[in-house]
PDB file of C-alpha atoms and ligand atoms in Angstrom:
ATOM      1  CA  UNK A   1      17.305   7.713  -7.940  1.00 44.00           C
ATOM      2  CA  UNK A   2      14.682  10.688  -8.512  1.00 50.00           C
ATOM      3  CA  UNK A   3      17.312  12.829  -8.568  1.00 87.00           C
ATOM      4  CA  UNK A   4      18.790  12.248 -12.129  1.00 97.00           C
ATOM      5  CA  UNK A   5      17.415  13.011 -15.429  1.00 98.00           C
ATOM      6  CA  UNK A   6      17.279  12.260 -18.501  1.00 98.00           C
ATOM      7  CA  UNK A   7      17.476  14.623 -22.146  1.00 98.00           C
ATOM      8  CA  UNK A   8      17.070  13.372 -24.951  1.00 98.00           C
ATOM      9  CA  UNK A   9      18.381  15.360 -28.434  1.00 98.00           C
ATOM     10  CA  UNK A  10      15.462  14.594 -30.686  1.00 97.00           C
ATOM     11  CA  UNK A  11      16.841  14.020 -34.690  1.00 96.00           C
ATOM     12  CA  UNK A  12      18.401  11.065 -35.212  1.00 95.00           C
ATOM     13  CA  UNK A  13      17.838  10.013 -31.817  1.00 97.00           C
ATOM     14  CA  UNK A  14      13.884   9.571 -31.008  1.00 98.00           C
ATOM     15  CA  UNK A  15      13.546  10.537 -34.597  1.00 98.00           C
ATOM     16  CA  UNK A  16      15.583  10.048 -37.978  1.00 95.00           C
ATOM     17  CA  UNK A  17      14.781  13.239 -39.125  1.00 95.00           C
ATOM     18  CA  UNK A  18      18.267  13.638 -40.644  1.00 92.00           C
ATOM     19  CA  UNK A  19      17.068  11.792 -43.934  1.00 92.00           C
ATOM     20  CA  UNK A  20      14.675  14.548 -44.223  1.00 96.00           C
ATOM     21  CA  UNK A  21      16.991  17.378 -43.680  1.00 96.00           C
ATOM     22  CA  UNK A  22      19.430  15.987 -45.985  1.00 95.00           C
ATOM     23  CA  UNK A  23      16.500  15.470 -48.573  1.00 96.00           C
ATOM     24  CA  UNK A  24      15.439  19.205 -48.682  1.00 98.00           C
ATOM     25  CA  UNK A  25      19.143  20.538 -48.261  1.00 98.00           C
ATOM     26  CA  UNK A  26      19.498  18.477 -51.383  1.00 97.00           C
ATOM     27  CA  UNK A  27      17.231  19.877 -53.169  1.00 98.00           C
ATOM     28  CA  UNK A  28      18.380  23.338 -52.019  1.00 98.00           C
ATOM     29  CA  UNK A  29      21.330  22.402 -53.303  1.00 98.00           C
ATOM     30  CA  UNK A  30      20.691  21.233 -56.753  1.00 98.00           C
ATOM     31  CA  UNK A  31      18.414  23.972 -57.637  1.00 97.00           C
ATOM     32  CA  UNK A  32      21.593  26.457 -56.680  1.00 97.00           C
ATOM     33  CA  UNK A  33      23.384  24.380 -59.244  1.00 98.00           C
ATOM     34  CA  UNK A  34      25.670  21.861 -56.689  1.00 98.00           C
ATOM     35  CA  UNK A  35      25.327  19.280 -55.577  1.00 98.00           C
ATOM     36  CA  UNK A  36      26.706  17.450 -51.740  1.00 97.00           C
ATOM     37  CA  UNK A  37      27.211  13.794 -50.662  1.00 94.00           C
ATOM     38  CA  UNK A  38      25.952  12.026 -47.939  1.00 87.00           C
ATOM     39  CA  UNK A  39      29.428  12.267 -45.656  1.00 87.00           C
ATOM     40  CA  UNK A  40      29.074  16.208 -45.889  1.00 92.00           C
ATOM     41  CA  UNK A  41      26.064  15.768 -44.842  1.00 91.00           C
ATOM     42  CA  UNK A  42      27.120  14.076 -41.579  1.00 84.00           C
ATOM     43  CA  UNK A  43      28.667  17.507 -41.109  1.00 88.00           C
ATOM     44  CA  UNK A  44      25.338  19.030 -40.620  1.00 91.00           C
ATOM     45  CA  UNK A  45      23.502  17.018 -37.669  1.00 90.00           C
ATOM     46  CA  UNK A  46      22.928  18.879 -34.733  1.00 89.00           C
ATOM     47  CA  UNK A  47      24.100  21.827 -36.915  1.00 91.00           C
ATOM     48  CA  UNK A  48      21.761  24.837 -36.569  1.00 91.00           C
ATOM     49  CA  UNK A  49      19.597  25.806 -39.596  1.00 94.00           C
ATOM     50  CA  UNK A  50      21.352  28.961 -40.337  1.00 94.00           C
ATOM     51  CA  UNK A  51      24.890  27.212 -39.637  1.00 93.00           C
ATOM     52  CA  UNK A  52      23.814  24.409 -41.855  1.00 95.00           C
ATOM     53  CA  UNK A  53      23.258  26.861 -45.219  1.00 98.00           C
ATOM     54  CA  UNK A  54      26.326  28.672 -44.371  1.00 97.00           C
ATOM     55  CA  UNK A  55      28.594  25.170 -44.925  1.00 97.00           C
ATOM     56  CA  UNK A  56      26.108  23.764 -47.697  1.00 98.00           C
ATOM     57  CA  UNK A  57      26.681  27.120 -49.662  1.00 98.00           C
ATOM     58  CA  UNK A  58      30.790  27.175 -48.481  1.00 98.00           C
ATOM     59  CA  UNK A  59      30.589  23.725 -50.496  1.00 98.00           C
ATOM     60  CA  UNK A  60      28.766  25.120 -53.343  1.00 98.00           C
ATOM     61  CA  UNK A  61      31.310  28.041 -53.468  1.00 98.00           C
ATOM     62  CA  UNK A  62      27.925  30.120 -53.605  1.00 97.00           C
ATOM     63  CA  UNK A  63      27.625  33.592 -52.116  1.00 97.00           C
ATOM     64  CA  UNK A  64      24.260  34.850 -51.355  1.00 97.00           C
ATOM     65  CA  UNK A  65      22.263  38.171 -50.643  1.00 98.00           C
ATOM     66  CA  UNK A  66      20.819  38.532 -47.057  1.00 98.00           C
ATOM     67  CA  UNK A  67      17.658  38.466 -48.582  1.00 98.00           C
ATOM     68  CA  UNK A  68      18.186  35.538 -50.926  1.00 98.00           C
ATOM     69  CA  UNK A  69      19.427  33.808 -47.723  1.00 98.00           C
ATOM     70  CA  UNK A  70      16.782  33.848 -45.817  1.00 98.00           C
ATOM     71  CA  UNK A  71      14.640  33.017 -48.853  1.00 98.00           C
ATOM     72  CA  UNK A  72      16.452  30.041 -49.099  1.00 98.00           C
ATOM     73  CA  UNK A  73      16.187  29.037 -45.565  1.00 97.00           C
ATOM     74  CA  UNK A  74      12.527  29.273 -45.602  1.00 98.00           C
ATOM     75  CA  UNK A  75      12.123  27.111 -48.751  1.00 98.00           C
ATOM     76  CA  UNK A  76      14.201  24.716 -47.196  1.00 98.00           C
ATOM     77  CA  UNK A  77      12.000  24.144 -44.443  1.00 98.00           C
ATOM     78  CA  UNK A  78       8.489  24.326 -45.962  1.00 98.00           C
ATOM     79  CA  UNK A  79       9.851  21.639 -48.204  1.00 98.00           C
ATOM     80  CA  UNK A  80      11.436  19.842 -44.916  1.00 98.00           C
ATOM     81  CA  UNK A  81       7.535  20.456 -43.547  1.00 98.00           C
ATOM     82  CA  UNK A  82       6.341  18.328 -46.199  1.00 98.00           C
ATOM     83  CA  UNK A  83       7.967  15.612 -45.026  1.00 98.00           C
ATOM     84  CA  UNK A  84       7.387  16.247 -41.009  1.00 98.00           C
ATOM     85  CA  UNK A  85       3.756  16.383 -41.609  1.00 97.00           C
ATOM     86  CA  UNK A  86       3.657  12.959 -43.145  1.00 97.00           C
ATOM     87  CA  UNK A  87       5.361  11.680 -39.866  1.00 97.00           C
ATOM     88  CA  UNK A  88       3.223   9.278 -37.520  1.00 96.00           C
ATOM     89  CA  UNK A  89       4.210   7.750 -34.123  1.00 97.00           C
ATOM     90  CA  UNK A  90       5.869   4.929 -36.225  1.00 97.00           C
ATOM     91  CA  UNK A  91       8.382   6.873 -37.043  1.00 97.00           C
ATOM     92  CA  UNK A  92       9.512   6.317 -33.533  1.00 98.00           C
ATOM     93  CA  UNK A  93      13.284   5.068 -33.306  1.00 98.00           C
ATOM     94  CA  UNK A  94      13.014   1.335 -32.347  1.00 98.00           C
ATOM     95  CA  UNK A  95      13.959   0.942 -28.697  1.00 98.00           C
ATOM     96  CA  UNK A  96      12.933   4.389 -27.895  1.00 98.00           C
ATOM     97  CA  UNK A  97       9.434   3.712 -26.186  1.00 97.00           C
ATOM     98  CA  UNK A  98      11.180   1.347 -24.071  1.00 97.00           C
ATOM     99  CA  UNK A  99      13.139   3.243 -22.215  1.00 97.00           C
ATOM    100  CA  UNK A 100      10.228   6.442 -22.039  1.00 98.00           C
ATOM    101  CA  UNK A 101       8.281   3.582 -20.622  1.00 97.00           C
ATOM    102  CA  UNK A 102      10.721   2.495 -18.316  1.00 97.00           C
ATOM    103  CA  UNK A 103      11.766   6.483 -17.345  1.00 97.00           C
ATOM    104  CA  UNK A 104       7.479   7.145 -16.975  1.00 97.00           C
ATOM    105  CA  UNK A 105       6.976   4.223 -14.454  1.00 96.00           C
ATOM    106  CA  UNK A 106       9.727   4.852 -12.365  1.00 95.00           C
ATOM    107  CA  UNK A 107       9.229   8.695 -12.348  1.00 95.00           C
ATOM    108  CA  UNK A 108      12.390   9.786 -13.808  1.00 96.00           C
ATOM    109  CA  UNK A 109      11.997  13.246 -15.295  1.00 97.00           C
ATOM    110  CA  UNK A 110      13.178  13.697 -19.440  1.00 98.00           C
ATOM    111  CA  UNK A 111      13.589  16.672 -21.110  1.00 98.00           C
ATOM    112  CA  UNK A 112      13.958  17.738 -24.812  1.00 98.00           C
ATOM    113  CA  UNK A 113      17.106  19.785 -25.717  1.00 98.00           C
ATOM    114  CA  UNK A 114      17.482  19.731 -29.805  1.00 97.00           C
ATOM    115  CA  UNK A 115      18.320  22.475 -31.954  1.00 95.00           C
ATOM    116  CA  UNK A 116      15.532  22.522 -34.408  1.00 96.00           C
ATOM    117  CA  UNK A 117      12.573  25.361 -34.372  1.00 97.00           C
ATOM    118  CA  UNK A 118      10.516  22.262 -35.645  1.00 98.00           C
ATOM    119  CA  UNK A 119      10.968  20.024 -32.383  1.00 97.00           C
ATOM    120  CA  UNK A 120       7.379  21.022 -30.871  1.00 97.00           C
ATOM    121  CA  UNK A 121       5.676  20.205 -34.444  1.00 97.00           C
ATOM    122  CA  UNK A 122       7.616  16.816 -34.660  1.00 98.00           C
ATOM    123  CA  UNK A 123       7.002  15.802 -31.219  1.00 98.00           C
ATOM    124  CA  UNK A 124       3.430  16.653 -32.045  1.00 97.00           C
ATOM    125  CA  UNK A 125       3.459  14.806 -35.273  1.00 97.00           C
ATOM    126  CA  UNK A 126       4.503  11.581 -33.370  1.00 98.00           C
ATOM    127  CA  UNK A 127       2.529  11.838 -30.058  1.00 96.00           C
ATOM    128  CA  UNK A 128       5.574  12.065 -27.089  1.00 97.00           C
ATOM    129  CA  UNK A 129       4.929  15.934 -26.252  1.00 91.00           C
ATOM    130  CA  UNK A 130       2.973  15.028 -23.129  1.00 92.00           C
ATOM    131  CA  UNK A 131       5.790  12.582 -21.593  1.00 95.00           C
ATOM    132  CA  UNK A 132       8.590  15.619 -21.534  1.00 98.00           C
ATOM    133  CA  UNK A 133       8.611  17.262 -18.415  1.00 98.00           C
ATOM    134  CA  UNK A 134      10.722  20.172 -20.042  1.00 98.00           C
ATOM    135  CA  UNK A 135      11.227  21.007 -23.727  1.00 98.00           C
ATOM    136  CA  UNK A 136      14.464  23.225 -25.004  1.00 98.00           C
ATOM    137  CA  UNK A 137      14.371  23.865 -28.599  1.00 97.00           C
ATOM    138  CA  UNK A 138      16.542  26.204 -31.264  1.00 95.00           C
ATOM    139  CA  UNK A 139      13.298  28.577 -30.228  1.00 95.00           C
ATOM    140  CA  UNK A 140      15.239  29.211 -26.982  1.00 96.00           C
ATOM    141  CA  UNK A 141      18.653  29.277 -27.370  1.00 95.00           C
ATOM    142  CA  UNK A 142      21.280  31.866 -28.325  1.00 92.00           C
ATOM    143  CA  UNK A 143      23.998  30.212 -28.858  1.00 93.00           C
ATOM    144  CA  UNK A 144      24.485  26.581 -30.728  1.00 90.00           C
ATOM    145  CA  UNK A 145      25.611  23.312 -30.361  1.00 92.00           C
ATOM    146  CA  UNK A 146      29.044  22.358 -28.839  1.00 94.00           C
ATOM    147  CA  UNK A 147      28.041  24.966 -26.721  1.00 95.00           C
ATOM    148  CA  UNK A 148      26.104  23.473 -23.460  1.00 98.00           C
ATOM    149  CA  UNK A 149      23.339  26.088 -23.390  1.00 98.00           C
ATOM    150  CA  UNK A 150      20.497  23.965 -24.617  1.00 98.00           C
ATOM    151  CA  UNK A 151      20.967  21.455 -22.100  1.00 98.00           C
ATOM    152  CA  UNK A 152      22.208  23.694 -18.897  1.00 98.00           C
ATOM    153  CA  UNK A 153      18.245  25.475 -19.794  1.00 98.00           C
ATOM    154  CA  UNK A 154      16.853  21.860 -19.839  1.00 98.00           C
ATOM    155  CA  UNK A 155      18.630  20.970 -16.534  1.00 98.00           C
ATOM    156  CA  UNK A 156      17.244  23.997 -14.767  1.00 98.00           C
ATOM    157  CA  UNK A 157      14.012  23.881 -15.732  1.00 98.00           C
ATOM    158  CA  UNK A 158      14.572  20.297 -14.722  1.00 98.00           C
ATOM    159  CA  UNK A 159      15.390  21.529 -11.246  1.00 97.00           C
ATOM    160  CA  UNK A 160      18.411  18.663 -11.667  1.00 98.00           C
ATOM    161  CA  UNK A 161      22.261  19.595 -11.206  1.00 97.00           C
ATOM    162  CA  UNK A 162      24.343  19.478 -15.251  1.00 98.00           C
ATOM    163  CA  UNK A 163      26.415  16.812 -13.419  1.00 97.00           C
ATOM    164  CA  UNK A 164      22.670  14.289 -12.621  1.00 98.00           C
ATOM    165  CA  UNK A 165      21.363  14.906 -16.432  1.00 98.00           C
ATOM    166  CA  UNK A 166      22.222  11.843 -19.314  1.00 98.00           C
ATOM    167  CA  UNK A 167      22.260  12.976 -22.274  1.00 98.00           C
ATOM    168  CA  UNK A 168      21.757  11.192 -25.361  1.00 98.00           C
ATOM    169  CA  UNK A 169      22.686  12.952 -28.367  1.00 97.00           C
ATOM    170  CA  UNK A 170      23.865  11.292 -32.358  1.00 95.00           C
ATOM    171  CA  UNK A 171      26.101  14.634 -33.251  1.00 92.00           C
ATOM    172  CA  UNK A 172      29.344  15.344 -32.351  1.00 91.00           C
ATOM    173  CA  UNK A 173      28.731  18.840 -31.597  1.00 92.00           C
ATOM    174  CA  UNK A 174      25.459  17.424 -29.253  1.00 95.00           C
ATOM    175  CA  UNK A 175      28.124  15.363 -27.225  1.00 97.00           C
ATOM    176  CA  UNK A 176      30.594  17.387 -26.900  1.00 97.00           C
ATOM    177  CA  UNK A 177      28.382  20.254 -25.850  1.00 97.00           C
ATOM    178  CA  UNK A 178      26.992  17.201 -22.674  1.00 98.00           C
ATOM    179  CA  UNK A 179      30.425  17.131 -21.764  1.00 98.00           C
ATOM    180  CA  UNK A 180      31.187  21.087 -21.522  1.00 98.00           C
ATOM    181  CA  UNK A 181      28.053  20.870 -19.804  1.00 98.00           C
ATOM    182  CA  UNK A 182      29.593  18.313 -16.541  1.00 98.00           C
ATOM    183  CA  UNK A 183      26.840  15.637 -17.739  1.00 98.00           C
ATOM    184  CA  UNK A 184      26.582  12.036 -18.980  1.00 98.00           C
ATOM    185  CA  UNK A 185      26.712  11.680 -22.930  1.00 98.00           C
ATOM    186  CA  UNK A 186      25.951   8.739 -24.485  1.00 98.00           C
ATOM    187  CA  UNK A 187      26.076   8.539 -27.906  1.00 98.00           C
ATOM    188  CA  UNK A 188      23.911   6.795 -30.447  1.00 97.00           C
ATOM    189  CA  UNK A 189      25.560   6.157 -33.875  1.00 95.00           C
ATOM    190  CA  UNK A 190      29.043   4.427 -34.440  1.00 93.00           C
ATOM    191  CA  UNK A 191      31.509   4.844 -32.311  1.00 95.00           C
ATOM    192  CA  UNK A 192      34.268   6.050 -34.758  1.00 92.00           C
ATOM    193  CA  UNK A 193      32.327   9.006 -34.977  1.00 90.00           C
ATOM    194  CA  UNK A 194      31.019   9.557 -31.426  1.00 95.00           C
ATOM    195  CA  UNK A 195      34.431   8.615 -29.283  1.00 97.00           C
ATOM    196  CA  UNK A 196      33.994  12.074 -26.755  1.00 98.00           C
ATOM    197  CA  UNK A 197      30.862  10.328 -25.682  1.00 98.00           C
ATOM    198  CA  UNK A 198      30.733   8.339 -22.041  1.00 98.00           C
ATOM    199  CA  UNK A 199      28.919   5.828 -23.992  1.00 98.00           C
ATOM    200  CA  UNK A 200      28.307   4.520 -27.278  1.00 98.00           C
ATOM    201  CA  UNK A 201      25.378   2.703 -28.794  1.00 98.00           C
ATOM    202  CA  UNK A 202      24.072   2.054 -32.453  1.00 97.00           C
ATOM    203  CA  UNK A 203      21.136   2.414 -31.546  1.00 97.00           C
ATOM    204  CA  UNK A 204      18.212   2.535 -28.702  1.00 97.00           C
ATOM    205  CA  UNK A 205      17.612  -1.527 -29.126  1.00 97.00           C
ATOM    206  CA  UNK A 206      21.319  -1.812 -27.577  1.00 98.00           C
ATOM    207  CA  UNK A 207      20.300  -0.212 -24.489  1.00 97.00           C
ATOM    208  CA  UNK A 208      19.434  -2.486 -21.441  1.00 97.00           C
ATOM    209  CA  UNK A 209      17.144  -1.554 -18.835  1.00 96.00           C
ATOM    210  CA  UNK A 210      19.891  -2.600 -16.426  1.00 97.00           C
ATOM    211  CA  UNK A 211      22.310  -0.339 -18.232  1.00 97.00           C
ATOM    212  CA  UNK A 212      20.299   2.230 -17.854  1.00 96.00           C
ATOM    213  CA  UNK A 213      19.198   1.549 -14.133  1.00 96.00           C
ATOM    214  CA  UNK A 214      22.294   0.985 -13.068  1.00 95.00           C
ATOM    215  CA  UNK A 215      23.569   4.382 -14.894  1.00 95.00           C
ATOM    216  CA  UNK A 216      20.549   6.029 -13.016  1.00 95.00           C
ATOM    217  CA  UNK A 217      21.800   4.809  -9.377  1.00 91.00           C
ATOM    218  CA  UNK A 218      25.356   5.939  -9.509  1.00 82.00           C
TER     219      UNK A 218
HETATM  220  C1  LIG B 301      18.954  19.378 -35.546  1.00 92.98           C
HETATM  221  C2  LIG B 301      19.393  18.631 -36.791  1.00 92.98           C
HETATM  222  C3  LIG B 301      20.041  19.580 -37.771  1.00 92.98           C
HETATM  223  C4  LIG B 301      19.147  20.776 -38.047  1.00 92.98           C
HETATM  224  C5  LIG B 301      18.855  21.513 -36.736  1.00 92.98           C
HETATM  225  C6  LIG B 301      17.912  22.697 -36.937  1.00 92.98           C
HETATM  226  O1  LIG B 301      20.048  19.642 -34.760  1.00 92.98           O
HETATM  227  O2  LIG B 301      20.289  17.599 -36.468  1.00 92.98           O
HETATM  228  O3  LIG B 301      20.305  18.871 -38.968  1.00 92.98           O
HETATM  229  O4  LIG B 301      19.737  21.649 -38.965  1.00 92.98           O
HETATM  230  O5  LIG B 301      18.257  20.586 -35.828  1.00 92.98           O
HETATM  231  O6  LIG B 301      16.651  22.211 -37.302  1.00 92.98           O
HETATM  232  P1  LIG B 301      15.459  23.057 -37.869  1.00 92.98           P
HETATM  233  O7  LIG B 301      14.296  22.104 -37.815  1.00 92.98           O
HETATM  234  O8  LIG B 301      15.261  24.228 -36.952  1.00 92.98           O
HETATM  235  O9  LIG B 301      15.802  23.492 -39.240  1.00 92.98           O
HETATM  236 MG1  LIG B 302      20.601  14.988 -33.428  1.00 92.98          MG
END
């Protein structure tokens, strides 16, 4: 059983984070002049930061400097900050501690693979940092969601095969970069949007403990 492992994506799956992001990309927006609804903004989880500019401004039909760019992107997340640094551990996903708990008492190793630069600070902000026996963030990583390279880095420093890790991701691109990678996705969101995935949930209170042993013993 000690041989699988677990990774977990971290917004909109340990945290909701995304109501944050869409907040300051917002606001981004609307002082550019534009504004974007909350479908587009579906379109942007598990979406790297710069990746995430280049579509809001494509919606916008705004071109920017390099400069101006990266002005932009830094505003965004100092105002994003604000919001993190209000965060607490009860901004913990329901259902989440359960299964940590479970994974912690029966020595099943978990590792962090998310895109954001902010993952450290927000695992900080809500107390988990010490429970991840590896953490992959967008800190690490060259190349982006659908691609697998977060989580292959997570599975070695893991020490666990791609094809033993479970992944549980809420974007499209998170899932379908599990499968590219050989591993377990399970998805947590609705299932129209999430159909690549293994598995579906809505969320983490939908998830049994024999689910997830028996998932862990195949
Ligand atoms: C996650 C979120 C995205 C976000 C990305 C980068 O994947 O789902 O919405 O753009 O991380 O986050 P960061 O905190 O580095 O801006
Ligand atoms: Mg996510």
């Amino acid at each position: 059983m000690s041989q699988k492992a677990i990774i977990f994506d971290l917004d909109g799956v340990i945290v909701d984070t995304a109501k944050f992001h869409f907040l300051a990309w917002k606001k981004l927006a609307n002082d550019l002049g534009f504004d974007f609804t909350k479908e587009q903004n579906e379109e942007l989880k598990g979406v790297s930061r710069v990746d995430s500019l280049k579509k809001i401004l494509n919606w916008g039909n705004k071109e920017l400097s390099e400069e101006e760019f990266n002005r932009q992107m830094q505003l965004k997340n100092e105002n994003y900050l604000s919001y993190v640094n209000e965060m607490d551990k009860g901004e913990v996903l329901p259902g989440v501690q359960k299964v940590l708990d479970y994974l912690e008492e029966n020595n099943i190793p978990y590792a962090l693979g998310s895109a954001s630069k902010n993952a450290r600070h927000i695992l900080e902000k809500i107390d988990l940092k010490d429970g991840f026996s590896a953490i992959v963030d967008g800190t690490d990583v060259s190349k982006a969601k659908p691609d697998p390279e977060v989580f292959l880095i997570a599975a070695e420093k893991l020490n666990v095969a791609p094809q033993k890790c479970i992944v549980f991701e809420d974007s499209v691109a998170g899932v379908q970069a599990a499968n590219k990678g050989e591993m377990t996705s399970i998805g947590i969101g609705e299932e129209k949007t999430l159909q690549e995935a293994d598995y579906i949930f809505n969320d983490f209170t939908e998830i049994s403990i024999e689910f997830l042993k028996n998932l862990l013993q195949k």
